[in-house]
Coordinates of C-alpha atoms in Angstrom, one line a residue:
M1 CA 0.0 0.0 0.0
L2 CA 1.3 3.5 -0.9
S3 CA 2.1 5.6 2.1
S4 CA 1.2 9.4 2.1
H5 CA 2.8 10.1 5.5
C6 CA 4.8 8.5 8.2
S7 CA 5.0 8.7 12.0
N8 CA 7.8 10.3 14.0
Q9 CA 9.3 6.9 14.6
Q10 CA 9.5 6.1 10.8
Q11 CA 11.7 7.3 8.0
Q12 CA 9.9 9.7 5.7
R13 CA 8.4 8.0 2.7
H14 CA 7.4 9.0 -0.8
V15 CA 3.7 9.6 -1.4
L16 CA 3.7 7.7 -4.7
W17 CA 5.4 4.5 -3.6
D18 CA 6.5 2.9 -0.4
I19 CA 10.2 3.6 -0.2
P20 CA 12.1 5.5 2.5
F21 CA 14.4 8.5 1.9
P22 CA 17.9 7.8 3.3
R23 CA 18.5 9.5 6.6
N24 CA 20.7 12.5 7.1
R25 CA 20.2 13.7 3.5
T26 CA 18.2 16.5 2.0
Y27 CA 15.8 15.7 -0.9
S28 CA 13.3 18.4 -0.2
G29 CA 13.5 19.8 -3.8
W30 CA 12.8 16.4 -5.4
Q31 CA 10.4 15.4 -2.8
S32 CA 8.3 18.5 -3.3
M33 CA 7.9 17.6 -6.9
V34 CA 5.9 14.5 -5.9
N35 CA 4.4 15.6 -2.6
G36 CA 2.0 18.4 -1.8
S37 CA 1.0 21.3 -4.0
N38 CA 4.0 21.0 -6.3
K39 CA 2.8 17.6 -7.6
K40 CA 0.9 19.3 -10.5
R41 CA 4.0 21.2 -11.6
L42 CA 5.8 18.0 -12.7
T43 CA 6.5 19.1 -16.2
R44 CA 8.7 17.5 -18.9
G45 CA 11.2 20.2 -18.2
N46 CA 11.3 19.1 -14.6
L47 CA 11.7 15.6 -15.8
Q48 CA 14.7 16.5 -17.9
R49 CA 16.4 18.2 -14.9
L50 CA 15.5 15.2 -12.7
R51 CA 17.0 12.8 -15.3
T52 CA 20.2 15.0 -15.4
G53 CA 20.5 15.0 -11.7
M54 CA 20.0 11.2 -11.5
N55 CA 22.7 10.6 -14.2
S56 CA 25.1 12.6 -12.1
S57 CA 24.2 10.6 -9.0
A58 CA 24.4 7.3 -10.8
A59 CA 27.8 8.1 -12.0
K60 CA 29.0 8.7 -8.5
T61 CA 27.3 5.4 -7.4
D62 CA 28.9 3.5 -10.3
G63 CA 32.3 4.7 -9.1
V64 CA 31.6 3.1 -5.7
N65 CA 30.3 0.0 -7.3
H66 CA 33.4 -0.4 -9.5
V67 CA 35.6 -0.2 -6.4
A68 CA 33.5 -2.8 -4.7
A69 CA 33.6 -5.0 -7.8
A70 CA 37.3 -4.7 -7.9
S71 CA 37.5 -5.8 -4.3
R72 CA 35.3 -8.8 -5.0
T73 CA 37.5 -10.0 -7.9
S74 CA 40.5 -10.1 -5.7
T75 CA 39.1 -13.1 -4.0
T76 CA 41.8 -15.8 -3.3
Q77 CA 41.7 -19.2 -4.9
S78 CA 40.8 -20.8 -1.6
E79 CA 37.8 -18.5 -1.2
A80 CA 36.6 -19.2 -4.7
T81 CA 36.2 -22.9 -4.0
T82 CA 34.5 -22.4 -0.7
H83 CA 30.7 -22.5 -0.6
D84 CA 28.2 -21.5 2.0
D85 CA 26.3 -24.8 2.9
K86 CA 23.0 -23.0 3.1
L87 CA 23.2 -20.7 0.2
I88 CA 24.6 -23.4 -2.2
Q89 CA 21.2 -25.1 -1.8
H90 CA 19.7 -22.1 -3.8
Y91 CA 22.3 -22.3 -6.5
V92 CA 20.6 -22.4 -10.0
P93 CA 23.1 -23.6 -12.7
T94 CA 23.1 -21.2 -15.7
F95 CA 23.9 -22.0 -19.3
V96 CA 24.4 -20.0 -22.5
M97 CA 22.9 -21.0 -25.8
L98 CA 25.5 -21.1 -28.5
P99 CA 24.8 -19.5 -31.9
L100 CA 22.3 -21.3 -34.1
G101 CA 24.9 -21.8 -36.8
V102 CA 27.9 -22.5 -34.6
V103 CA 28.4 -25.6 -36.7
T104 CA 27.6 -24.7 -40.3
A105 CA 25.7 -26.6 -42.9
E106 CA 29.1 -27.6 -44.2
N107 CA 29.8 -29.3 -40.8
V108 CA 32.6 -27.0 -39.7
I109 CA 32.8 -24.6 -36.7
V110 CA 32.4 -20.9 -37.6
D111 CA 35.5 -18.8 -36.6
K112 CA 36.8 -21.3 -34.0
A113 CA 39.4 -18.8 -32.6
K114 CA 36.7 -16.2 -31.9
L115 CA 34.4 -18.8 -30.4
E116 CA 37.1 -20.0 -28.1
K117 CA 37.9 -16.5 -26.9
Q118 CA 34.3 -15.8 -26.2
L119 CA 33.8 -19.1 -24.4
K120 CA 36.9 -18.4 -22.2
E121 CA 35.3 -15.0 -21.2
L122 CA 32.0 -16.8 -20.4
K123 CA 33.9 -19.4 -18.4
A124 CA 35.6 -16.6 -16.4
A125 CA 32.1 -15.2 -15.8
E126 CA 31.4 -18.6 -14.1
I127 CA 28.7 -20.0 -16.3
D128 CA 28.0 -23.7 -15.8
G129 CA 28.0 -24.7 -19.4
V130 CA 26.3 -24.2 -22.8
M131 CA 23.4 -25.4 -24.8
V132 CA 23.7 -26.3 -28.5
D133 CA 21.5 -27.4 -31.3
V134 CA 22.5 -30.6 -32.9
W135 CA 20.9 -30.3 -36.4
W136 CA 19.4 -33.3 -38.1
G137 CA 19.8 -31.4 -41.4
I138 CA 23.6 -31.3 -41.0
I139 CA 24.3 -34.7 -39.5
E140 CA 22.3 -36.9 -41.8
A141 CA 22.5 -34.6 -44.9
R142 CA 24.2 -37.1 -47.2
G143 CA 21.5 -39.8 -47.0
P144 CA 19.6 -42.1 -44.7
K145 CA 21.8 -43.3 -41.8
Q146 CA 24.8 -41.6 -43.2
Y147 CA 25.7 -39.7 -40.1
D148 CA 28.6 -37.2 -40.0
W149 CA 29.5 -36.0 -36.5
R150 CA 32.9 -34.3 -37.3
G151 CA 31.9 -30.7 -36.7
Y152 CA 30.2 -31.5 -33.4
R153 CA 33.0 -33.7 -32.1
E154 CA 35.4 -30.8 -32.8
L155 CA 33.1 -28.4 -30.9
F156 CA 32.7 -30.8 -28.0
L157 CA 36.4 -31.2 -27.7
L158 CA 36.7 -27.5 -27.4
L159 CA 34.0 -27.4 -24.7
K160 CA 35.7 -30.2 -22.8
K161 CA 39.0 -28.3 -22.9
L162 CA 37.3 -25.3 -21.3
D163 CA 35.4 -27.6 -18.8
L164 CA 32.0 -26.4 -19.9
K165 CA 29.1 -28.8 -19.5
I166 CA 26.8 -29.5 -22.5
Q167 CA 23.1 -29.5 -22.9
A168 CA 22.5 -31.0 -26.4
I169 CA 19.3 -30.4 -28.3
M170 CA 18.2 -33.1 -30.7
S171 CA 17.1 -30.6 -33.4
F172 CA 14.8 -32.4 -35.8
H173 CA 13.4 -29.2 -37.1
Q174 CA 14.4 -26.6 -39.6
C175 CA 16.4 -23.6 -38.5
G176 CA 14.9 -20.5 -40.1
G177 CA 11.3 -19.2 -40.0
N178 CA 11.0 -18.6 -36.3
I179 CA 11.5 -15.5 -34.1
G180 CA 15.3 -14.9 -33.7
D181 CA 16.4 -17.3 -36.5
N182 CA 19.3 -15.7 -38.4
V183 CA 20.6 -18.8 -40.3
F184 CA 18.9 -21.4 -42.4
I185 CA 19.4 -25.2 -42.0
S186 CA 16.7 -27.3 -43.7
L187 CA 15.6 -30.8 -42.9
P188 CA 17.7 -33.4 -44.8
Q189 CA 17.2 -33.0 -48.5
W190 CA 16.3 -36.7 -48.9
V191 CA 13.5 -36.1 -46.4
L192 CA 12.3 -33.0 -48.3
K193 CA 12.4 -35.0 -51.5
V194 CA 9.7 -37.3 -50.2
G195 CA 7.6 -34.2 -49.7
E196 CA 7.8 -33.3 -53.4
T197 CA 5.6 -36.2 -54.2
D198 CA 3.7 -36.3 -50.9
P199 CA 3.4 -32.8 -49.5
D200 CA 1.1 -34.0 -46.8
I201 CA 4.1 -35.1 -44.7
F202 CA 4.3 -31.5 -43.6
Y203 CA 2.0 -29.5 -41.3
T204 CA -0.7 -27.8 -43.3
N205 CA -3.2 -25.0 -42.6
R206 CA -6.8 -24.8 -43.8
A207 CA -5.7 -22.9 -46.9
G208 CA -3.4 -25.7 -47.9
A209 CA -0.1 -23.9 -47.1
R210 CA 2.6 -26.5 -46.2
N211 CA 5.2 -25.8 -43.5
K212 CA 8.5 -27.6 -44.0
E213 CA 9.9 -26.8 -40.5
Y214 CA 9.0 -30.1 -39.1
L215 CA 7.3 -33.3 -40.2
S216 CA 3.6 -33.6 -39.4
L217 CA 2.9 -35.8 -36.4
G218 CA 0.3 -37.4 -38.6
V219 CA 3.1 -39.4 -40.3
D220 CA 4.9 -40.5 -37.1
H221 CA 4.2 -44.2 -37.8
L222 CA 4.2 -44.3 -41.5
P223 CA 7.2 -45.9 -43.3
L224 CA 7.5 -43.2 -46.0
F225 CA 11.2 -42.6 -45.7
G226 CA 13.1 -45.4 -47.2
G227 CA 11.0 -47.9 -45.2
R228 CA 11.5 -46.0 -41.9
T229 CA 9.0 -44.0 -39.9
P230 CA 9.8 -40.6 -38.5
V231 CA 9.8 -42.1 -35.0
Q232 CA 12.3 -44.6 -36.2
M233 CA 14.4 -41.9 -37.9
Y234 CA 14.6 -39.8 -34.7
G235 CA 15.5 -42.9 -32.6
D236 CA 18.2 -44.0 -35.0
F237 CA 19.7 -40.4 -35.0
M238 CA 19.8 -40.4 -31.2
K239 CA 21.4 -43.8 -31.0
S240 CA 24.1 -42.7 -33.5
F241 CA 24.7 -39.6 -31.4
R242 CA 25.2 -41.7 -28.3
E243 CA 27.6 -44.1 -30.0
S244 CA 29.6 -41.3 -31.6
M245 CA 29.8 -39.2 -28.5
A246 CA 30.4 -42.1 -26.0
D247 CA 33.6 -40.6 -24.6
F248 CA 31.8 -37.3 -23.8
F249 CA 29.0 -39.1 -22.1
E250 CA 31.3 -41.2 -20.0
S251 CA 33.3 -38.1 -18.9
G252 CA 30.2 -36.4 -17.7
L253 CA 30.5 -33.6 -20.2
I254 CA 27.0 -34.0 -21.7
I255 CA 24.6 -33.8 -18.9
D256 CA 21.3 -33.0 -20.6
I257 CA 19.5 -34.1 -23.8
E258 CA 16.7 -31.9 -24.9
V259 CA 14.5 -33.8 -27.3
G260 CA 13.2 -31.8 -30.3
L261 CA 9.4 -32.3 -30.6
G262 CA 8.3 -29.7 -33.1
P263 CA 9.0 -26.3 -34.7
A264 CA 11.8 -24.5 -32.8
G265 CA 12.4 -27.8 -31.0
E266 CA 9.2 -27.1 -29.0
L267 CA 6.3 -29.5 -28.2
R268 CA 3.8 -27.6 -30.3
Y269 CA 2.2 -27.3 -33.8
A270 CA 3.7 -24.9 -36.4
S271 CA 0.8 -22.5 -35.7
Y272 CA 2.6 -19.1 -36.0
P273 CA 5.2 -19.2 -38.8
E274 CA 6.7 -15.9 -39.8
T275 CA 7.5 -17.4 -43.2
Q276 CA 3.8 -17.5 -44.0
G277 CA 3.1 -14.0 -42.8
W278 CA 2.3 -14.4 -39.1
A279 CA 3.0 -11.4 -37.0
F280 CA 2.6 -10.8 -33.3
P281 CA 0.0 -10.9 -31.8
G282 CA -1.9 -13.0 -34.4
I283 CA -3.8 -16.0 -33.0
G284 CA -2.1 -18.4 -35.5
E285 CA -3.9 -21.2 -37.3
F286 CA -4.6 -24.9 -36.6
Q287 CA -2.1 -27.2 -38.4
C288 CA -4.1 -30.4 -39.0
Y289 CA -5.3 -30.2 -42.6
D290 CA -2.8 -32.6 -44.1
K291 CA -4.5 -35.7 -45.4
Y292 CA -3.1 -37.9 -42.6
L293 CA -4.3 -35.8 -39.7
A294 CA -7.6 -35.0 -41.4
A295 CA -8.3 -38.7 -41.8
D296 CA -7.4 -39.4 -38.2
F297 CA -9.8 -36.7 -37.0
K298 CA -12.6 -38.1 -39.2
E299 CA -12.0 -41.6 -37.8
A300 CA -12.0 -40.3 -34.2
A301 CA -15.2 -38.3 -34.8
A302 CA -16.9 -41.3 -36.3
K303 CA -16.0 -43.4 -33.3
A304 CA -17.5 -40.7 -31.1
G305 CA -20.8 -41.0 -33.0
H306 CA -20.4 -37.9 -35.1
P307 CA -19.2 -38.8 -38.6
E308 CA -20.6 -35.5 -39.8
W309 CA -18.1 -33.4 -37.9
E310 CA -15.3 -31.7 -39.9
L311 CA -12.2 -29.8 -39.0
P312 CA -12.7 -26.2 -38.1
D313 CA -13.5 -23.8 -40.9
D314 CA -14.3 -20.7 -38.7
A315 CA -11.0 -20.2 -36.8
G316 CA -9.7 -17.2 -38.8
E317 CA -6.2 -16.7 -40.3
Y318 CA -2.7 -16.2 -38.9
N319 CA -3.1 -12.6 -37.9
S320 CA -6.8 -12.6 -36.9
R321 CA -7.8 -11.5 -33.4
P322 CA -9.9 -13.9 -31.3
D323 CA -13.2 -11.9 -31.5
Q324 CA -12.9 -11.6 -35.3
T325 CA -13.5 -15.3 -35.6
A326 CA -16.6 -17.5 -34.8
F327 CA -14.4 -20.1 -33.3
F328 CA -12.6 -18.0 -30.7
R329 CA -15.1 -15.2 -30.0
S330 CA -15.8 -14.5 -26.3
N331 CA -19.5 -15.0 -26.6
N332 CA -20.6 -18.5 -27.7
G333 CA -17.5 -19.3 -29.7
T334 CA -17.2 -22.7 -31.3
Y335 CA -14.5 -23.6 -28.9
L336 CA -17.2 -23.8 -26.2
T337 CA -19.5 -26.2 -28.1
E338 CA -19.5 -30.0 -27.9
K339 CA -17.9 -30.1 -31.4
G340 CA -15.3 -27.6 -30.5
K341 CA -14.3 -29.3 -27.3
F342 CA -14.0 -32.6 -29.1
F343 CA -11.8 -31.2 -31.7
L344 CA -9.5 -29.4 -29.2
T345 CA -9.2 -32.5 -27.1
W346 CA -8.2 -34.5 -30.1
Y347 CA -5.8 -31.9 -31.4
S348 CA -4.0 -31.4 -28.0
T349 CA -4.0 -35.1 -27.2
K350 CA -2.3 -36.0 -30.5
L351 CA 0.5 -33.6 -29.6
L352 CA 0.9 -35.1 -26.1
L353 CA 1.1 -38.6 -27.5
H354 CA 3.6 -37.5 -30.2
G355 CA 5.9 -36.0 -27.5
D356 CA 5.5 -39.1 -25.3
E357 CA 6.6 -41.4 -28.1
I358 CA 9.6 -39.4 -29.2
I359 CA 10.9 -39.0 -25.6
D360 CA 10.4 -42.7 -25.1
E361 CA 12.7 -43.2 -28.1
A362 CA 15.2 -40.9 -26.4
N363 CA 15.0 -42.9 -23.2
K364 CA 15.8 -46.1 -25.1
A365 CA 18.7 -44.4 -27.0
F366 CA 20.4 -43.0 -23.9
L367 CA 19.5 -45.7 -21.4
G368 CA 22.3 -46.1 -18.9
C369 CA 23.9 -42.7 -19.6
K370 CA 24.4 -40.3 -16.7
L371 CA 22.1 -37.5 -17.9
K372 CA 18.6 -36.0 -17.8
L373 CA 16.1 -35.8 -20.6
A374 CA 14.2 -32.6 -21.3
A375 CA 11.4 -31.2 -23.5
K376 CA 10.7 -27.6 -24.3
V377 CA 7.3 -26.0 -24.1
S378 CA 6.6 -22.7 -25.8
G379 CA 5.7 -19.6 -23.9
I380 CA 2.7 -18.4 -25.8
H381 CA 1.7 -15.5 -23.6
W382 CA -0.4 -13.4 -26.0
W383 CA -4.2 -13.7 -25.7
Y384 CA -3.6 -15.4 -22.3
N385 CA -6.1 -13.0 -20.8
H386 CA -8.7 -13.5 -23.5
P387 CA -11.3 -16.2 -22.5
S388 CA -10.4 -18.4 -25.5
H389 CA -6.6 -18.3 -25.1
A390 CA -6.7 -18.5 -28.9
A391 CA -2.9 -18.5 -29.6
E392 CA -2.3 -21.3 -27.1
L393 CA -5.2 -23.4 -28.6
T394 CA -3.8 -23.2 -32.2
A395 CA -0.4 -24.3 -30.9
G396 CA -1.9 -27.4 -29.3
Y397 CA -2.1 -26.2 -25.7
Y398 CA -5.8 -26.7 -24.7
N399 CA -5.6 -24.2 -21.9
L400 CA -8.7 -22.2 -20.7
P401 CA -9.7 -20.5 -17.4
D402 CA -11.5 -23.8 -16.4
R403 CA -9.0 -26.2 -18.0
D404 CA -5.3 -26.6 -17.4
G405 CA -3.5 -27.2 -20.7
Y406 CA 0.0 -27.7 -19.3
R407 CA -0.3 -30.1 -16.4
P408 CA -1.0 -33.0 -18.8
V409 CA 2.3 -32.2 -20.5
A410 CA 4.1 -32.3 -17.1
R411 CA 2.3 -35.6 -16.2
M412 CA 3.5 -37.1 -19.5
L413 CA 7.0 -36.0 -18.8
S414 CA 6.9 -37.4 -15.3
R415 CA 6.9 -41.0 -16.6
H416 CA 10.3 -40.3 -18.3
N417 CA 11.6 -38.3 -15.3
A418 CA 12.2 -35.6 -17.8
I419 CA 12.7 -31.8 -17.3
L420 CA 10.0 -29.4 -18.5
N421 CA 11.9 -26.5 -20.1
F422 CA 9.8 -23.3 -20.5
T423 CA 10.4 -20.0 -22.2
C424 CA 9.7 -16.3 -21.7
L425 CA 11.2 -16.2 -18.2
E426 CA 12.4 -12.6 -18.7
M427 CA 9.0 -11.1 -19.7
R428 CA 6.8 -8.9 -17.5
N429 CA 3.2 -8.0 -18.1
S430 CA 3.9 -4.3 -18.0
E431 CA 6.2 -4.6 -21.1
Q432 CA 3.5 -6.1 -23.3
P433 CA 1.0 -4.1 -25.4
A434 CA -2.4 -4.0 -23.8
Y435 CA -4.2 -5.0 -27.0
A436 CA -2.4 -8.4 -27.0
K437 CA -4.1 -9.3 -23.7
S438 CA -0.7 -10.9 -22.7
A439 CA 0.2 -12.3 -19.3
P440 CA 3.7 -13.9 -19.4
Q441 CA 4.1 -13.7 -15.6
E442 CA 0.9 -15.6 -14.9
L443 CA 1.7 -18.1 -17.7
V444 CA 5.2 -18.8 -16.3
Q445 CA 3.8 -19.1 -12.8
M446 CA 1.2 -21.6 -14.0
V447 CA 3.5 -23.8 -16.1
L448 CA 6.3 -24.0 -13.5
S449 CA 3.8 -24.8 -10.8
D450 CA 2.3 -27.6 -12.9
G451 CA 5.7 -29.2 -13.3
W452 CA 6.4 -29.0 -9.6
K453 CA 3.0 -30.4 -8.8
E454 CA 3.7 -33.4 -11.0
G455 CA 7.0 -34.0 -9.2
I456 CA 9.3 -33.1 -12.1
E457 CA 12.1 -30.6 -12.5
V458 CA 11.5 -27.4 -14.4
A459 CA 14.0 -25.3 -16.3
G460 CA 13.7 -22.4 -18.6
E461 CA 15.1 -19.7 -20.9
N462 CA 14.4 -16.2 -22.1
A463 CA 12.4 -15.9 -25.2
L464 CA 14.1 -12.8 -26.6
A465 CA 17.7 -11.6 -26.3
R466 CA 18.1 -8.7 -23.8
Y467 CA 20.8 -7.5 -21.5
D468 CA 19.1 -5.3 -18.9
A469 CA 18.7 -5.5 -15.2
D470 CA 14.9 -5.7 -15.3
G471 CA 15.0 -8.8 -17.6
Y472 CA 17.7 -10.5 -15.4
N473 CA 15.8 -9.7 -12.2
Q474 CA 12.6 -11.3 -13.6
I475 CA 14.5 -14.4 -14.5
L476 CA 16.0 -14.5 -11.0
L477 CA 12.5 -14.2 -9.5
N478 CA 11.2 -17.1 -11.6
A479 CA 14.3 -19.2 -10.8
R480 CA 13.6 -18.8 -7.1
P481 CA 10.0 -17.6 -6.7
N482 CA 10.2 -17.3 -2.9
G483 CA 13.8 -16.2 -2.7
V484 CA 16.5 -17.7 -0.5
R485 CA 14.7 -17.6 2.8
P486 CA 15.3 -20.7 4.9
A487 CA 13.2 -23.6 3.7
M488 CA 11.5 -23.8 7.2
E489 CA 9.7 -20.6 6.5
R490 CA 7.5 -22.2 3.7
E491 CA 6.1 -25.6 2.9
K492 CA 8.0 -26.1 -0.4
K493 CA 11.3 -24.7 -1.5
L494 CA 10.8 -23.6 -5.1
R495 CA 13.9 -23.6 -7.3
M496 CA 14.3 -24.1 -11.0
Y497 CA 16.6 -26.8 -12.1
G498 CA 18.5 -24.6 -14.5
V499 CA 18.3 -21.6 -16.8
T500 CA 19.7 -21.1 -20.3
I501 CA 20.3 -17.6 -21.6
L502 CA 19.7 -16.8 -25.3
R503 CA 22.3 -16.5 -26.6
L504 CA 26.1 -16.1 -27.2
T505 CA 26.3 -13.0 -29.5
D506 CA 28.6 -10.1 -30.0
D507 CA 26.1 -7.9 -28.1
L508 CA 26.3 -10.1 -25.0
M509 CA 30.1 -9.8 -25.1
R510 CA 30.2 -6.0 -25.1
P511 CA 31.9 -4.8 -21.9
N512 CA 28.9 -3.2 -20.3
N513 CA 26.6 -6.1 -21.1
L514 CA 29.1 -8.7 -20.0
D515 CA 29.7 -6.9 -16.7
L516 CA 26.0 -7.0 -15.9
F517 CA 25.8 -10.6 -17.1
K518 CA 28.5 -11.6 -14.6
K519 CA 26.5 -10.1 -11.8
F520 CA 23.5 -12.0 -13.0
I521 CA 25.4 -15.3 -13.0
R522 CA 26.6 -14.6 -9.4
K523 CA 23.0 -14.0 -8.3
M524 CA 21.8 -17.1 -10.0
H525 CA 24.4 -18.9 -8.0
A526 CA 23.0 -17.4 -4.8
D527 CA 26.1 -15.2 -4.4
Q528 CA 28.3 -18.3 -4.6
H529 CA 31.2 -19.0 -7.0
Y530 CA 30.9 -21.6 -9.7
C531 CA 30.3 -25.1 -8.2
P532 CA 31.6 -28.0 -10.3
E533 CA 30.1 -30.6 -7.9
L534 CA 26.5 -31.0 -8.9
S535 CA 25.7 -33.0 -5.8
K536 CA 26.5 -30.0 -3.6
Y537 CA 23.4 -28.2 -4.8
G538 CA 21.2 -31.3 -5.1
H539 CA 21.8 -32.1 -8.8
A540 CA 23.6 -35.4 -8.6
I541 CA 22.8 -37.1 -12.0
E542 CA 22.1 -40.8 -11.9
R543 CA 22.2 -43.2 -14.9
L544 CA 19.1 -43.0 -17.0
E545 CA 16.6 -45.8 -16.2
R546 CA 13.8 -47.1 -18.4
S547 CA 10.7 -44.9 -18.5
K548 CA 7.7 -45.9 -16.4
P549 CA 4.8 -47.7 -18.2
K550 CA 2.8 -45.6 -20.6
L551 CA 0.0 -43.5 -19.1
R552 CA -3.5 -44.0 -20.4
T553 CA -5.0 -41.0 -22.2
E554 CA -7.6 -40.8 -19.4
E555 CA -4.8 -40.4 -16.8
L556 CA -3.3 -37.6 -18.8
L557 CA -6.6 -35.8 -19.2
E558 CA -7.3 -36.1 -15.4
A559 CA -4.5 -33.5 -15.0
T560 CA -6.6 -30.8 -16.8
K561 CA -8.5 -30.0 -13.6
P562 CA -7.4 -26.4 -12.7
S563 CA -5.7 -25.6 -9.5
E564 CA -4.0 -22.6 -7.9
A565 CA -0.4 -21.9 -8.9
F566 CA 2.2 -21.7 -6.1
P567 CA 2.7 -18.1 -4.8
W568 CA 5.4 -15.9 -6.2
D569 CA 7.2 -13.1 -4.4
G570 CA 6.7 -9.6 -5.9
E571 CA 10.4 -9.3 -6.8
T572 CA 13.6 -11.2 -6.4
D573 CA 15.5 -10.9 -3.1
M574 CA 18.8 -11.1 -5.0
P575 CA 18.6 -8.5 -7.8
V576 CA 21.6 -7.9 -10.0
E577 CA 21.3 -4.2 -9.2
P578 CA 19.1 -3.1 -6.3
A579 CA 17.2 0.0 -7.6
S580 CA 18.3 3.2 -5.9
V581 CA 15.8 5.6 -4.5
F582 CA 16.5 7.9 -7.5
A583 CA 16.1 5.2 -10.1
R584 CA 12.8 4.1 -8.7
L585 CA 11.7 7.7 -8.5
L586 CA 12.5 8.3 -12.2
K587 CA 10.9 5.0 -13.3
T588 CA 7.7 5.7 -11.5
I589 CA 7.5 9.3 -12.8
L590 CA 8.2 8.2 -16.4
S591 CA 5.6 5.5 -16.2
I592 CA 3.0 8.2 -15.2
F593 CA 3.9 10.3 -18.2
S594 CA 3.8 7.2 -20.6
D595 CA 0.3 6.3 -19.6

């Protein structure tokens, strides 16, 4: 609650927000701008003078901070390897995603000398390791089962030399066509060639546009690729990866395998492709109009006693808004009808079963290795506050105010003891345009809570590259939603399993950005130095055991019953840069003028 006055026993506090003025200092001029009669005279001219005064103050503060930082970096080697037994339990390992094209389509490392220099700087910043896409389109480019791991072996040798742990993504999707993609790596040409005569192997929208980012899950079990099914191809690829990288597995270098399950490696349909004209915050389109999925739906509808039901024809186009469509409109939208509910259940369940089968193949391929499996879920935060959650529905997440669309995913992952990796950790509601009805904070809170409720580990990453304190502090909050208070103060200690930052770029390595990033890493580590012993912070990795028996569809759907998310603190208790009185003052005033 905002305080307009304070008692004689309290420090004086601002009228617009609940923060104290430091004692023994005079701020009467600035205070009068926001208190009392002078409040109305807060003009843009005053703002400029305020900003100038704050910059001067910040410069003085920075001088003090640099001295303190220099003092901290003088830590002795013995201090660097000592960890506080309590704080280390709040340590969240932090990784950096390597460039999408770090290994080129020609299977060579791009500018190895520059890469090594940057990795050494990141190692000095005390990151725990890196995440890297292992592209199907590079490795199996020459033909079926003709795997070429040369470029990746060279990369992994470099990472081993620098003692950087590896999270490897089995990337069965195309690189190019998604937000942030700056290189192009297609699916293997011999796979695309099959699509020349049978284009229905690709996800297809109602207008018939094919998306070549990822094979339609409708062909998962069809031997259309030289006698192999996609499920078999993915399994063979992962087995070859294990065999070719056996030395890196045995040495403990590779600790995490993220299994690609769709476009951008995420468990979702290709519902919002920029290559087909989608732009934020379009609702996207359903991707089930290839002949294989269309036939599957008709068969399912007939079994349900409704052979007359067809796939949706009223769900709009990529850039529609929900209430511009009959399917997603707030009042009596098709999604609320019996037919709409049946379709959405079928559409989302097909995606769940697809993910379950591919992760099961991964479990068999890496059985006995000391690692964790993971799957990535997309952070589709736009239209979250619209009753239909339209953008989530087209992507395959059947999530509504009275139906949890993410807990079934977590339950599916629980049988494989796999990590749920979620995105948009850095985003805040206040940064999103009001017309998009976006709520990334509530979405993150919901999905992470669902994972914890199902007894699995959750990890995450930022959706967009950014290098500011606000973004880092939001990630820190999500990594430890209740801070580092002693566990006895709450029923459950919430802590993410790990966080990956997108991504290694020249921008990240600029001195100012790198300095702040180092502070962020230290805070992710709960003010502790890098800890190479995973068991010290509860992350001892056991050899992968066989997945539990497959869950019945009914068991997965039981998880759709909504429940309250775990509570989150308002802000992290370990910010990278605690906001000064002046910074908070300016931020509040500017927000008033921007409204």
